[in-house]
Each structure stands twice: as structure tokens, then as C-alpha cells.
Tab-separated table of C-alpha atoms in Angstrom:
chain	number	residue	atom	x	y	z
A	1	UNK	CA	103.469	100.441	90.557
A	2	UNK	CA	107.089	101.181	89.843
A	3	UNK	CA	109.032	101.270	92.758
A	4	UNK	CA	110.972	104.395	92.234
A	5	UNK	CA	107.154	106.215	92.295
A	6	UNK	CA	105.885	104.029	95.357
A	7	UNK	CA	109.642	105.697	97.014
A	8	UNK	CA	109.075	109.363	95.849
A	9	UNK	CA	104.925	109.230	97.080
A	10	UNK	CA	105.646	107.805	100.334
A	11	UNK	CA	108.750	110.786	100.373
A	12	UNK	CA	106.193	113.248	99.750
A	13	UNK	CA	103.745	111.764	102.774
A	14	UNK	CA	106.234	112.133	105.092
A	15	UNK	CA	107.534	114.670	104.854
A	16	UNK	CA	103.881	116.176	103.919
A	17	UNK	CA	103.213	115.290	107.998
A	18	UNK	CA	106.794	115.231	109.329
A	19	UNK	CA	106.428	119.151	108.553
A	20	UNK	CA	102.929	119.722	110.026
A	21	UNK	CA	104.466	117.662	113.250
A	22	UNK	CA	106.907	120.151	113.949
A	23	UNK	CA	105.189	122.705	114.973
A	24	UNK	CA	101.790	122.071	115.298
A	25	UNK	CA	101.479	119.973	118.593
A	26	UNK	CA	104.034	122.375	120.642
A	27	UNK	CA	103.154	125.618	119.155
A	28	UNK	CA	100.998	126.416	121.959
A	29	UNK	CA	103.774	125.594	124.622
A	30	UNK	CA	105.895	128.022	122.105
A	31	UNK	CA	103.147	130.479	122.464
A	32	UNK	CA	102.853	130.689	126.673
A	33	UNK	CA	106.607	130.391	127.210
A	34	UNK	CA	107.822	132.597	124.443
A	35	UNK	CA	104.692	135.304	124.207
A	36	UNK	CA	103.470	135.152	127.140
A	37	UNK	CA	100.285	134.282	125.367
A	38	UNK	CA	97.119	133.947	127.028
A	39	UNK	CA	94.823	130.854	126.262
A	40	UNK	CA	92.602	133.041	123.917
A	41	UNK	CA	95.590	133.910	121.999
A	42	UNK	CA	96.135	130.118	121.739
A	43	UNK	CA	92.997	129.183	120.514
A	44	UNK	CA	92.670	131.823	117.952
A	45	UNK	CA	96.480	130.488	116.380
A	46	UNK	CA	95.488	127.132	116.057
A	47	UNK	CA	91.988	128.589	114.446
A	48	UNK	CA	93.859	129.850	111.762
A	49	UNK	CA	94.410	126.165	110.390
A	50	UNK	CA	90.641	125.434	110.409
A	51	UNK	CA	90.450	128.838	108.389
A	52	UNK	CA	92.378	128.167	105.980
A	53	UNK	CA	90.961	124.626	105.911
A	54	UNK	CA	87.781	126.443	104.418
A	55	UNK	CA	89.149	128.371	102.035
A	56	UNK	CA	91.492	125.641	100.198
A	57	UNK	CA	89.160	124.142	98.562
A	58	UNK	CA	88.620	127.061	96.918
A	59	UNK	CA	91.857	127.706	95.626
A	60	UNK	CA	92.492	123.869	94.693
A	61	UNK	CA	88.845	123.471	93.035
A	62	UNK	CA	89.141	126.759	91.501
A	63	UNK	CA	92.831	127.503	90.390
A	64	UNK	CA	95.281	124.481	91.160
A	65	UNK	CA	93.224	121.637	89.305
A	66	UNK	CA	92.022	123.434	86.502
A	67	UNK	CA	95.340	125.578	85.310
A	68	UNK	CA	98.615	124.213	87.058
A	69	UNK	CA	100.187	120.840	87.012
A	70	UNK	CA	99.282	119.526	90.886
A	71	UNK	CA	103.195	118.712	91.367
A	72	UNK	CA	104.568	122.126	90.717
A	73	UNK	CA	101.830	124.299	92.673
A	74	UNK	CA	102.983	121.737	95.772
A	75	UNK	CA	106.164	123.141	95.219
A	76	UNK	CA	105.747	126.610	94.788
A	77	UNK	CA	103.439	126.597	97.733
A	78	UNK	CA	106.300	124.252	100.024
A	79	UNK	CA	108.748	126.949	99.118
A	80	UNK	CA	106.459	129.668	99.811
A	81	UNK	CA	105.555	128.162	103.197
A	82	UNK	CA	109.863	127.709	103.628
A	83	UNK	CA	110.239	131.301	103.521
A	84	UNK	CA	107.355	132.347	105.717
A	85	UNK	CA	108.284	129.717	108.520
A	86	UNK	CA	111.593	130.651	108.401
A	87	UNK	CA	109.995	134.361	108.908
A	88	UNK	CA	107.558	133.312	111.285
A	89	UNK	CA	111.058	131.542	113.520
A	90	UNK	CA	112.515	135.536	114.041
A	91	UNK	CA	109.352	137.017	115.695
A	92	UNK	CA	109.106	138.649	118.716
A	93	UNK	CA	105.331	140.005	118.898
A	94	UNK	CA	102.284	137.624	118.806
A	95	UNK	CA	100.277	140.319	116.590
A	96	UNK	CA	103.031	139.715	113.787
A	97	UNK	CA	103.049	135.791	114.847
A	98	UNK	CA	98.905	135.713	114.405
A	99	UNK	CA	98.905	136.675	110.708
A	100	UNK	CA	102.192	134.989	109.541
A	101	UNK	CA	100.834	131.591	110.872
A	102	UNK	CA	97.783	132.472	109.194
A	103	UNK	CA	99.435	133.010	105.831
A	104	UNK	CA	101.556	130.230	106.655
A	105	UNK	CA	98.314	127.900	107.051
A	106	UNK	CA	96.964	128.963	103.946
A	107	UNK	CA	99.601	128.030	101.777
A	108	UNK	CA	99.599	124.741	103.892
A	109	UNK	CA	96.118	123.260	103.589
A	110	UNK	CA	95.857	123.297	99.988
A	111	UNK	CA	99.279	120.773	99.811
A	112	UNK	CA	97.723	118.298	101.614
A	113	UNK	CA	94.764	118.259	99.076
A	114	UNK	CA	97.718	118.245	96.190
A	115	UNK	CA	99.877	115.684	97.916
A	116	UNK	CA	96.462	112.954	97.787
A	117	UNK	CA	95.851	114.022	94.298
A	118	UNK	CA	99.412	113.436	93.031
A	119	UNK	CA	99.405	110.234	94.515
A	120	UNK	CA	95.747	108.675	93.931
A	121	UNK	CA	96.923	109.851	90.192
A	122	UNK	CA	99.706	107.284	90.060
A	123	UNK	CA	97.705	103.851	91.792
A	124	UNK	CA	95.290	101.798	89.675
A	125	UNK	CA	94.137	100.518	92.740
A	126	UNK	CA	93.435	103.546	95.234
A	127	UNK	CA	92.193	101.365	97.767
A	128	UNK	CA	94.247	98.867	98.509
A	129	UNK	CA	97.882	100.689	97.640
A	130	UNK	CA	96.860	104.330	99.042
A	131	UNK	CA	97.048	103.070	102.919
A	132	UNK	CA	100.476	101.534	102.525
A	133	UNK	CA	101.554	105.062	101.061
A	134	UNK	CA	99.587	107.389	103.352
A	135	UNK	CA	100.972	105.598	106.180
A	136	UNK	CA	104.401	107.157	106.268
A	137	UNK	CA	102.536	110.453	106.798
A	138	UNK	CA	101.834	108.828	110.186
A	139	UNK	CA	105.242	107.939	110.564
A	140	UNK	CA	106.511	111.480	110.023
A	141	UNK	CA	104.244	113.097	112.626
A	142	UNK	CA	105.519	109.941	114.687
A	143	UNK	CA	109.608	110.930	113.647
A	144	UNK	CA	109.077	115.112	114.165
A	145	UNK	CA	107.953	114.845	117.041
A	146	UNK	CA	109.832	112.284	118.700
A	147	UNK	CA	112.881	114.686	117.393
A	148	UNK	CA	111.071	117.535	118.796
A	149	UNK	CA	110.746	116.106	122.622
A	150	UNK	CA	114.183	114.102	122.314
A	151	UNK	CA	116.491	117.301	121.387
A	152	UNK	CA	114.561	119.655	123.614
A	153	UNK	CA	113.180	122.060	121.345
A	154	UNK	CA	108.930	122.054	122.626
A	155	UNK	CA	109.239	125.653	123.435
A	156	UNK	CA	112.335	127.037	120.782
A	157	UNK	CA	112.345	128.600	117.478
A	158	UNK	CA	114.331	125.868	116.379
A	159	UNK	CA	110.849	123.544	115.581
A	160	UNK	CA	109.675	126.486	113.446
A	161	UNK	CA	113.121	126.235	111.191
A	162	UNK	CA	113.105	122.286	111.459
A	163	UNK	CA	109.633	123.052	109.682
A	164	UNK	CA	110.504	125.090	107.119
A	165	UNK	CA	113.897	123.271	106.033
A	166	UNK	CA	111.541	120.649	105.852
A	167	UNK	CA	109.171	122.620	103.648
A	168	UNK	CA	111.690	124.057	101.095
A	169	UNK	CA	113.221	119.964	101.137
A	170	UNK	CA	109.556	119.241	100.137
A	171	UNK	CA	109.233	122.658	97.968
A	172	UNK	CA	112.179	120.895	95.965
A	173	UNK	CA	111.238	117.633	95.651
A	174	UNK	CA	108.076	118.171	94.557
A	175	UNK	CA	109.298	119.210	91.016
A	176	UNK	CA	110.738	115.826	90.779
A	177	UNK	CA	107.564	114.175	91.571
A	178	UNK	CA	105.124	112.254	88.529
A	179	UNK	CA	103.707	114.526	86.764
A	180	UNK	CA	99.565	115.352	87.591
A	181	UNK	CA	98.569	117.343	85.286
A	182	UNK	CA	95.383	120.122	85.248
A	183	UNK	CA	91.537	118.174	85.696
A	184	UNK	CA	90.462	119.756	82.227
A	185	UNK	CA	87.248	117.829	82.883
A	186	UNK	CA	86.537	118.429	86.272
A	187	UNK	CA	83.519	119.964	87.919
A	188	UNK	CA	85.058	123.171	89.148
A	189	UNK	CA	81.709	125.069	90.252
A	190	UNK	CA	81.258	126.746	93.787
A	191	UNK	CA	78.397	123.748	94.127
A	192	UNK	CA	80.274	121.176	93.462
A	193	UNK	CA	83.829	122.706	95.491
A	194	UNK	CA	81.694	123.111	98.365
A	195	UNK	CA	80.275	120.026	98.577
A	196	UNK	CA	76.984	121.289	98.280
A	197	UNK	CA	76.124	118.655	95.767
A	198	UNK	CA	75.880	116.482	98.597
A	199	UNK	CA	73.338	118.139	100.619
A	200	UNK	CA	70.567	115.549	99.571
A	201	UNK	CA	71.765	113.543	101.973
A	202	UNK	CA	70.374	115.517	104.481
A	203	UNK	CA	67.046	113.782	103.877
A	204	UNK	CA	67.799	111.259	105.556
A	205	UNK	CA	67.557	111.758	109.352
A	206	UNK	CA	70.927	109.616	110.692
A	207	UNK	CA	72.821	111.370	108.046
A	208	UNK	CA	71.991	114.652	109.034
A	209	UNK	CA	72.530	113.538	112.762
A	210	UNK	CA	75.905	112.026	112.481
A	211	UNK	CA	76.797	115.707	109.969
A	212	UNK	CA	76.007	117.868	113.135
A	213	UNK	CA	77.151	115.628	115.636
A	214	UNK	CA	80.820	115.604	113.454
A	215	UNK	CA	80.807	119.464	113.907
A	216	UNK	CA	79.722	119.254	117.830
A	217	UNK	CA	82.927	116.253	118.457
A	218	UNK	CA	85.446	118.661	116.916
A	219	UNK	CA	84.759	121.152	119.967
A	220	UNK	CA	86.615	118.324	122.421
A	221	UNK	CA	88.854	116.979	119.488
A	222	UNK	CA	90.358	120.923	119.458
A	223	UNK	CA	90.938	120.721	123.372
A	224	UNK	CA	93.325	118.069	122.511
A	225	UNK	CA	95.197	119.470	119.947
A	226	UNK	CA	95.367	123.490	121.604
A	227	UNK	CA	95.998	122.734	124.934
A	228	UNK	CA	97.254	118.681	125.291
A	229	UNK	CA	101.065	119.522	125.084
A	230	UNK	CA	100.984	122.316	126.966
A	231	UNK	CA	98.764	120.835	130.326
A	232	UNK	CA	101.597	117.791	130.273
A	233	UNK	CA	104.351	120.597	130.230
A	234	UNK	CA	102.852	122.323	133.082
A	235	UNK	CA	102.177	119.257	135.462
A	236	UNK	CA	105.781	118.399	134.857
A	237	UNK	CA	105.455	115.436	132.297
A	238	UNK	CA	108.975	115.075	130.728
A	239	UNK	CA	109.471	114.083	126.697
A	240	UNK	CA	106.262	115.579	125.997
A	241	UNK	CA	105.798	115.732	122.121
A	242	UNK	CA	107.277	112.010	122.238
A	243	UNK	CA	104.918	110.752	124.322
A	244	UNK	CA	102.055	112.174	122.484
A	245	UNK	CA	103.553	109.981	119.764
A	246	UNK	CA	101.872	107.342	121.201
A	247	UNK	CA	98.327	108.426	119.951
A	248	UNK	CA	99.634	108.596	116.206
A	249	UNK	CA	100.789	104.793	117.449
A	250	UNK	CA	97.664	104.116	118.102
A	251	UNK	CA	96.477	105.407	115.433
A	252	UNK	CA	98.215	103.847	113.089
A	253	UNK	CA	97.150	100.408	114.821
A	254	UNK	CA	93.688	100.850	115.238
A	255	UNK	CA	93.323	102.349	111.488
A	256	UNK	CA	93.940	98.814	110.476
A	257	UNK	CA	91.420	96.654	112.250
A	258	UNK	CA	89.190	99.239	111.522
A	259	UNK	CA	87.612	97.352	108.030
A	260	UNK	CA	87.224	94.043	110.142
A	261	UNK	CA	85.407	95.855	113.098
A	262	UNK	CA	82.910	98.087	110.871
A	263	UNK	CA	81.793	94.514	109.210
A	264	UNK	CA	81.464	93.162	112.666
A	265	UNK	CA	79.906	96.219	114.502
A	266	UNK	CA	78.624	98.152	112.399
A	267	UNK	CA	78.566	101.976	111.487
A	268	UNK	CA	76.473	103.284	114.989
A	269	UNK	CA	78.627	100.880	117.123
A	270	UNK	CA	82.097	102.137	115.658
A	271	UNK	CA	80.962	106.006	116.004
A	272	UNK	CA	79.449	105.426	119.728
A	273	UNK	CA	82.801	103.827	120.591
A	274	UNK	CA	84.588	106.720	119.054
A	275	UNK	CA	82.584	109.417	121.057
A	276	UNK	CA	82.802	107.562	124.060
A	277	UNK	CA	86.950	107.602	123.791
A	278	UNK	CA	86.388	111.439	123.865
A	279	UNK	CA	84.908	111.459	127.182
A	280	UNK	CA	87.045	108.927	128.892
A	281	UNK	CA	90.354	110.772	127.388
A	282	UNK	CA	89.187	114.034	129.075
A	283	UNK	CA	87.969	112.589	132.568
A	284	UNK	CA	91.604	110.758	132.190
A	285	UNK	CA	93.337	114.132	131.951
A	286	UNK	CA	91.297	115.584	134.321
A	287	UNK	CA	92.148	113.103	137.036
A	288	UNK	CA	95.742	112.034	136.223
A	289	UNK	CA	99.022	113.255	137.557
A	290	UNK	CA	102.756	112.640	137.630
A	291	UNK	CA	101.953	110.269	140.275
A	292	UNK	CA	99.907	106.984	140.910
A	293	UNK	CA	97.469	108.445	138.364
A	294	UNK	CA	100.103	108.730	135.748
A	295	UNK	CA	98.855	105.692	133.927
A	296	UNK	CA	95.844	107.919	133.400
A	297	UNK	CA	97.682	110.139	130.972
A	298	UNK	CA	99.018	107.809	128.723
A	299	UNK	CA	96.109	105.672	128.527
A	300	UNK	CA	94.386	109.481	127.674
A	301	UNK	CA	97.111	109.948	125.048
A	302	UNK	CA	96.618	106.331	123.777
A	303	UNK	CA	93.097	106.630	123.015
A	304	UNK	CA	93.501	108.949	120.400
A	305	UNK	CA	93.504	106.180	118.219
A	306	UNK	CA	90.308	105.100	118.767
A	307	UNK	CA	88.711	109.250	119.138
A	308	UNK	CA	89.995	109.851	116.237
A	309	UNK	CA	90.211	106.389	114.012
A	310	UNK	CA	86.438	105.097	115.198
A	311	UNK	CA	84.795	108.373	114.623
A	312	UNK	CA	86.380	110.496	111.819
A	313	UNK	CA	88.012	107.492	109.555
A	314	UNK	CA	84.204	105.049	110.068
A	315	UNK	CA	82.491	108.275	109.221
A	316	UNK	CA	84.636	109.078	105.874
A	317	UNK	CA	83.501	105.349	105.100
A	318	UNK	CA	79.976	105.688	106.318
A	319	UNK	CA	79.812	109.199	104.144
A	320	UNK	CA	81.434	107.275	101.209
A	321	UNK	CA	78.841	104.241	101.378
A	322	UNK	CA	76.325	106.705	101.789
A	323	UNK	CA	76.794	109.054	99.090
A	324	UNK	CA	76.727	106.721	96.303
A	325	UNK	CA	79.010	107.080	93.020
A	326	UNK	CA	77.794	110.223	91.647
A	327	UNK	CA	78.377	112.588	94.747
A	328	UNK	CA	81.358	110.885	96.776
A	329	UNK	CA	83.865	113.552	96.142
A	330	UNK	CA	81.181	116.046	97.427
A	331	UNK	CA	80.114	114.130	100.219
A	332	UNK	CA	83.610	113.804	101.318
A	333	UNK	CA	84.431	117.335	100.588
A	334	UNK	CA	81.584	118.879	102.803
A	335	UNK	CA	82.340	116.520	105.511
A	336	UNK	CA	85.790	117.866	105.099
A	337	UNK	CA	84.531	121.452	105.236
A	338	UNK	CA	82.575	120.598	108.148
A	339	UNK	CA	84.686	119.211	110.482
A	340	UNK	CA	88.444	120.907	110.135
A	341	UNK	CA	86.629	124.171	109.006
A	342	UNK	CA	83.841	125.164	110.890
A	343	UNK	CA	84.279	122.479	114.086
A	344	UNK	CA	87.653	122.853	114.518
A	345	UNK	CA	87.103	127.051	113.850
A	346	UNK	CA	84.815	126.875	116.345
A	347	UNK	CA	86.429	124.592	118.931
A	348	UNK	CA	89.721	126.375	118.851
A	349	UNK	CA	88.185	129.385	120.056
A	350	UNK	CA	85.715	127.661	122.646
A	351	UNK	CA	88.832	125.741	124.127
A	352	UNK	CA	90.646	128.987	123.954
A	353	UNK	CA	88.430	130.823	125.860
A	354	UNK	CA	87.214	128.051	128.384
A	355	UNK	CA	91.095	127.598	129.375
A	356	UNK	CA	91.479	130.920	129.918
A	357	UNK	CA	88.272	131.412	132.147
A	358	UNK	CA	90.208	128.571	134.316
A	359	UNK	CA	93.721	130.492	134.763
A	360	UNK	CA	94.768	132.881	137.647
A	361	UNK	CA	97.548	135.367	136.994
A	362	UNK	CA	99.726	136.279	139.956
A	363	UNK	CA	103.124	138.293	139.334
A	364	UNK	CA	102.985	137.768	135.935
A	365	UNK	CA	103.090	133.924	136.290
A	366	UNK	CA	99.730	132.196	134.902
A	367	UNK	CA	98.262	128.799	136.283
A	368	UNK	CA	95.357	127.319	135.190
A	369	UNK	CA	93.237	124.711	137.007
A	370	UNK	CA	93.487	121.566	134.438
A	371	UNK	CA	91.160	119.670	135.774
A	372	UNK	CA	88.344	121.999	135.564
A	373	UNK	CA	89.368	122.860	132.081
A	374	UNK	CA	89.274	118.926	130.570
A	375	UNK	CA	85.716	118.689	132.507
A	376	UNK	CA	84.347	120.699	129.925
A	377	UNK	CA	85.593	118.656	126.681
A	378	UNK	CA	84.421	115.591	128.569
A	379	UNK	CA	80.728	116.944	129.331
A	380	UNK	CA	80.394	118.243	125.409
A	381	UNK	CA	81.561	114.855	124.557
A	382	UNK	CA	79.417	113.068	126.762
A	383	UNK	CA	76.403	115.175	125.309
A	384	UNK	CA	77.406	114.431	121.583
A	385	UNK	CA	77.263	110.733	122.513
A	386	UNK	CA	73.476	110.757	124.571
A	387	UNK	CA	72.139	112.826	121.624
A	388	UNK	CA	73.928	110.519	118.581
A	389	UNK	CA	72.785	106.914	120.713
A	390	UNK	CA	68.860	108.145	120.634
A	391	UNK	CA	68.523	110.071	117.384
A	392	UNK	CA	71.239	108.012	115.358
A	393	UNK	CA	69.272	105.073	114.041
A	394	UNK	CA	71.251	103.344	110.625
A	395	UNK	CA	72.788	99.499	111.539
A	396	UNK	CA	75.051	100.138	108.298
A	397	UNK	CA	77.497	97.535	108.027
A	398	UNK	CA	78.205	96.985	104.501
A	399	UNK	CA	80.217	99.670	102.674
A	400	UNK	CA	78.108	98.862	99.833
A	401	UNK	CA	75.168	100.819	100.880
A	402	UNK	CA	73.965	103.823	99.835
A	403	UNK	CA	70.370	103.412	101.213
């Protein structure tokens, strides 16, 4: 690859993710401090991402592959998305903040479906060049929010302008990117969109079991992603949004070994290992403080490599080794819809409304009792795990397989 494309696509990850970053992790510290928002209300925002998460694959399947040049809807939609976080930055009502975050979302999800087709277009060998690229997507999560904690800004408008400068940067450069022109030959039905081409699978009964058990683990995984920055604002935790950094660290570290370990574990070991990391993050969150328990919270932040690396990266292989050649893209797509539609729909509301059955108002202040509320994430998890360990029975270790 020429380097002046392997440049601009690693450009376009991060600031794909250094965007995202900026607002994502400390919106719902924006939300309490600035809103006055209750816990509900925080759920519900960060549900809007897992809504528009199932309608994008609509509007990429049906209208961006088949009639635009991928490239130039990423910019349109970047600019678009400028404009309305800019908007979203001078709002003083949550009502008016619920729907532009929701628009905002939606013109969001379907970039990051763009931003992998634009560059998978460009590398004869997806497999081994694609992780050296998608990396700096990790790297500007890693950069936006270190920028986030270092200048200050967890609870100011200021993250939601960072994001859109960012965006219309992006919105820019995107019309400078290779061209990717329209999939005249692609399967565009609602079947194959969907991912429903890959519901054979279901026949077979570890499939099925590691499908539902993907929707059940995003009920904890939104716990961490709602409520994680603002619990370590409330107990006092300093640098927040940098020190979640860490778990993209980890991440990022763990995401490599991961090929060596599924050969030597195999595909049941990998996810049980995953699952587990859920349960010990929450119990860690539930019993650490700002004092000698301290450690507890980073090791809690730290482990997100592992949640999220062992469970949701082995089972994109696992589904990929599964599927077999002719339905890979669906497989992957209604895993996809699975997990940051409906799980993460349905977990952002479930954590929303579990933290707010654990918070006492008194003279308009609001307190909530963390450790009860992280209890619950770590008994779903710890469910999700017994069930998968009994009824979860393939040894897969070989990405070759598609018995």
C-alpha cells in the first residue's frame, strides 16, 4: 500500500474514534452536573446510540452502498454531525438535548460502517494490514480523552465543540480520501442487511447460546459505559476520563495476544474468561474507594481489555469461523445488530433505571449508593457466565471451522 493512503486511512480512524471519545464517556457526568438529569434520563441518552446502531444498516445497505461514493456520504454525514454537535453544545433543556443526540447518533453510526468500507477497499490483504490501521482509532479514544480529563472539561460544553470541530475536520477530509465507489453488485435486500441470512446458524445449539448470551453481557457492558465516569466523579477520583484510558490500553494490548490465546485455549475458554472479567470489574467497583481499595478501581478499569477483547473480538472470530464464506458478512452483521442494537438498547435503559432505584434526593442534591448499583451488573454477569459454562459446548480452536 502506498504510504500517502496507509497516512490518510489511519487519519480517518482517528479521528473516526478521537470524535466518539469526546463526548461519549463523560456525557453522562455532563448530563447530572449540567441537567440535573436523573439516571433514567442517562440511560435513555446513551440508548439513543444503540438506536441508531439498528437503523444504520439500513441506510448504508440500502442507500450509501448502492448510490453514493462511500467517501463523500462520510463527509456529508461528518459535516452534518459538525453542525448538530455544535447545536447540541448551546442547550439548556434535556428534552431538546434527548432528540439532538439522537439525530446526532444517527448520522454517526452509519460513518463508522463507511470509514471500514473505505479502508478494507484500499488493502489487498484485509487481515493482516487492517489492525495496524484500525489501531489508531484506539489511539484517538486514548488522545480525546486524555485531553478531556487533562484540560478539565468532563462536565463543559467545551467536549461537545472539541467533537464537532473534530467532525467538520473529518467532514473535510473525507473528500480527500480514495475514492470507494457504489457496491453495484451487492446484495442490498432487507434479508441480507439484516443479517437474517445468517439465521441457519441457529441450528446449532452453542451458536444460538453464545447469540443470546452476547445480548444478555451487553446489559453489564452498558453499566460501564452510562454510569463508569460518572461513579469515579462522585467518589472523588481525580483525571477521570484519563484514567479510563487505561481500559482502551488494555485493550489495545490484549487485542494482540488474542490470535495466540484462541489457538491455545480455545473459543469456550476465551469467552468464559471474558464473562468472568465482567463480574470481577463490577464486584471491583463495588468495593473500591479513594482509599486502600483504590487499586480496586483501576484494576476494574484495566480489565476492560479483557471484558471487552475476550468476549466481543473471540466472538466476531468464532461468528466468522462459524459462518463459513457464503454468509460472513451476515453473520457479522446480525451479531452487530444484536449486540450494540438491541443489548446495548436494552442495557442502557436497565442500568438507567437500576441507578436510579439506588439514589436518594435531599435538597435538590442526588446521591446514589454505588455499591449497590455495580452489584447488579456483577450478578447478571455472573448469571451469563453459569448459563454459557453448562449449555455452551463447542472446543473451537481453529478459525478454520465452520462445523
Amino acid at each position: 500500500m502506498h504510504k500517502s493512503i496507509r497516512l490518510r486511512l489511519s487519519s480517518l480512524m482517528f479521528l473516526e474514534y478521537f470524535i466518539w471519545g469526546s463526548w461519549y464517556v463523560t456525557m453522562g457526568t455532563y448530563l447530572f452536573t449540567n441537567f440535573k438529569a436523573d439516571a433514567i434520563q442517562v440511560g435513555s441518552s446513551y440508548a439513543n446510540l444503540s438506536i441508531a446502531a439498528i437503523i444504520s444498516p439500513f441506510f448504508v445497505g440500502l442507500i450509501a452502498d448502492r448510490f453514493f461514493a462511500a467517501q463523500k456520504v462520510l463527509g456529508v454525514l461528518h459535516l452534518m454531525g459538525a453542525i448538530t454537535l455544535y447545536y447540541i453544545s448551546t442547550l439548556g433543556d434535556f428534552g431538546s438535548f434527548w432528540w439532538l443526540i439522537l439525530l446526532y447518533t444517527l448520522l454517526y453510526m452509519p460513518t463508522m460502517a463507511l470509514s471500514n468500507s473505505i479502508s478494507f477497499g484500499q488493502l489487498k490483504n484485509p487481515g493482516k494490514e487492517f489492525p495496524a490501521i484500525r489501531v489508531f482509532g484506539t489511539v484517538g479514544w486514548i488522545v480525546a480523552g486524555l485531553m478531556i480529563s487533562l484540560l478539565g472539561l468532563e462536565n463543559s460544553v467545551l467536549t461537545f465543540r472539541i467533537a464537532a470541530f473534530s467532525s467538520f475536520l473529518l467532514g473535510v477530509f473525507s473528500f480527500f480520501l480514495p475514492d470507494t465507489p457504489p457496491k453495484t453488485n451487492s446484495d442490498n435486500s432487507l434479508t441480507a442487511i439484516l443479517g437474517l441470512d445468517a439465521l441457519v446458524l441457529f441450528k446449532n445449539r452453542s451458536f444460538f447460546v453464545f447469540f443470546i448470551s452476547s445480548i444478555a453481557i451487553c446489559i453489564p457492558l452498558s453499566f460501564y459505559y452510562s454510569f463508569t465516569n460518572s461513579f469515579l466523579n462522585d467518589i472523588g477520583v481525580s483525571n477521570t476520563a484519563g484514567k479510563m484510558t487505561l481500559g482502551q490500553a488494555s485493550e489495545f494490548f490484549f487485542m494482540l495476544a488474542i490470535p495466540f490465546l484462541f489457538r491455545r485455549l480455545g473459543v469456550k475458554k476465551m469467552l468464559l474468561i471474558g464473562i468472568f472479567a465482567w463480574v470481577m470489574r463490577y464486584l471491583l467497583f463495588a468495593y473500591g474507594d479513594l482509599g486502600p481499595n483504590m487499586w480496586m478501581l483501576y484494576v476494574g478499569i484495566i480489565l476492560h481489555g479483557i471484558c471487552y477483547d475476550f468476549f466481543f473480538v473471540t466472538g466476531q472470530i468464532y461468528t466468522d469461523a462459524k459462518a463459513g464464506s457464503a454468509i460472513k458478512n451476515a453473520a457479522q452483521g446480525l451479531i452487530t445488530f444484536a449486540t450494540y442494537g438491541v443489548g446495548m438498547m436494552i442495557g442502557s435503559y436497565v442500568s438507567g433505571f437500576i441507578t436510579e432505584s439506588y439514589s436518594t434526593t435531599i435538597d435538590d442534591e442526588t446521591s446514589y449508593q454505588w455499591q449497590q448499583v455495580w452489584l447488579v451488573p456483577a450478578y447478571i454477569a455472573g448469571f451469563v457466565l453459569l448459563t454459557f459454562a453448562i449449555l455452551f459446548k463447542d472446543k473451537l480452536k481453529s478459525t478454520d471451522s465452520t462445523n
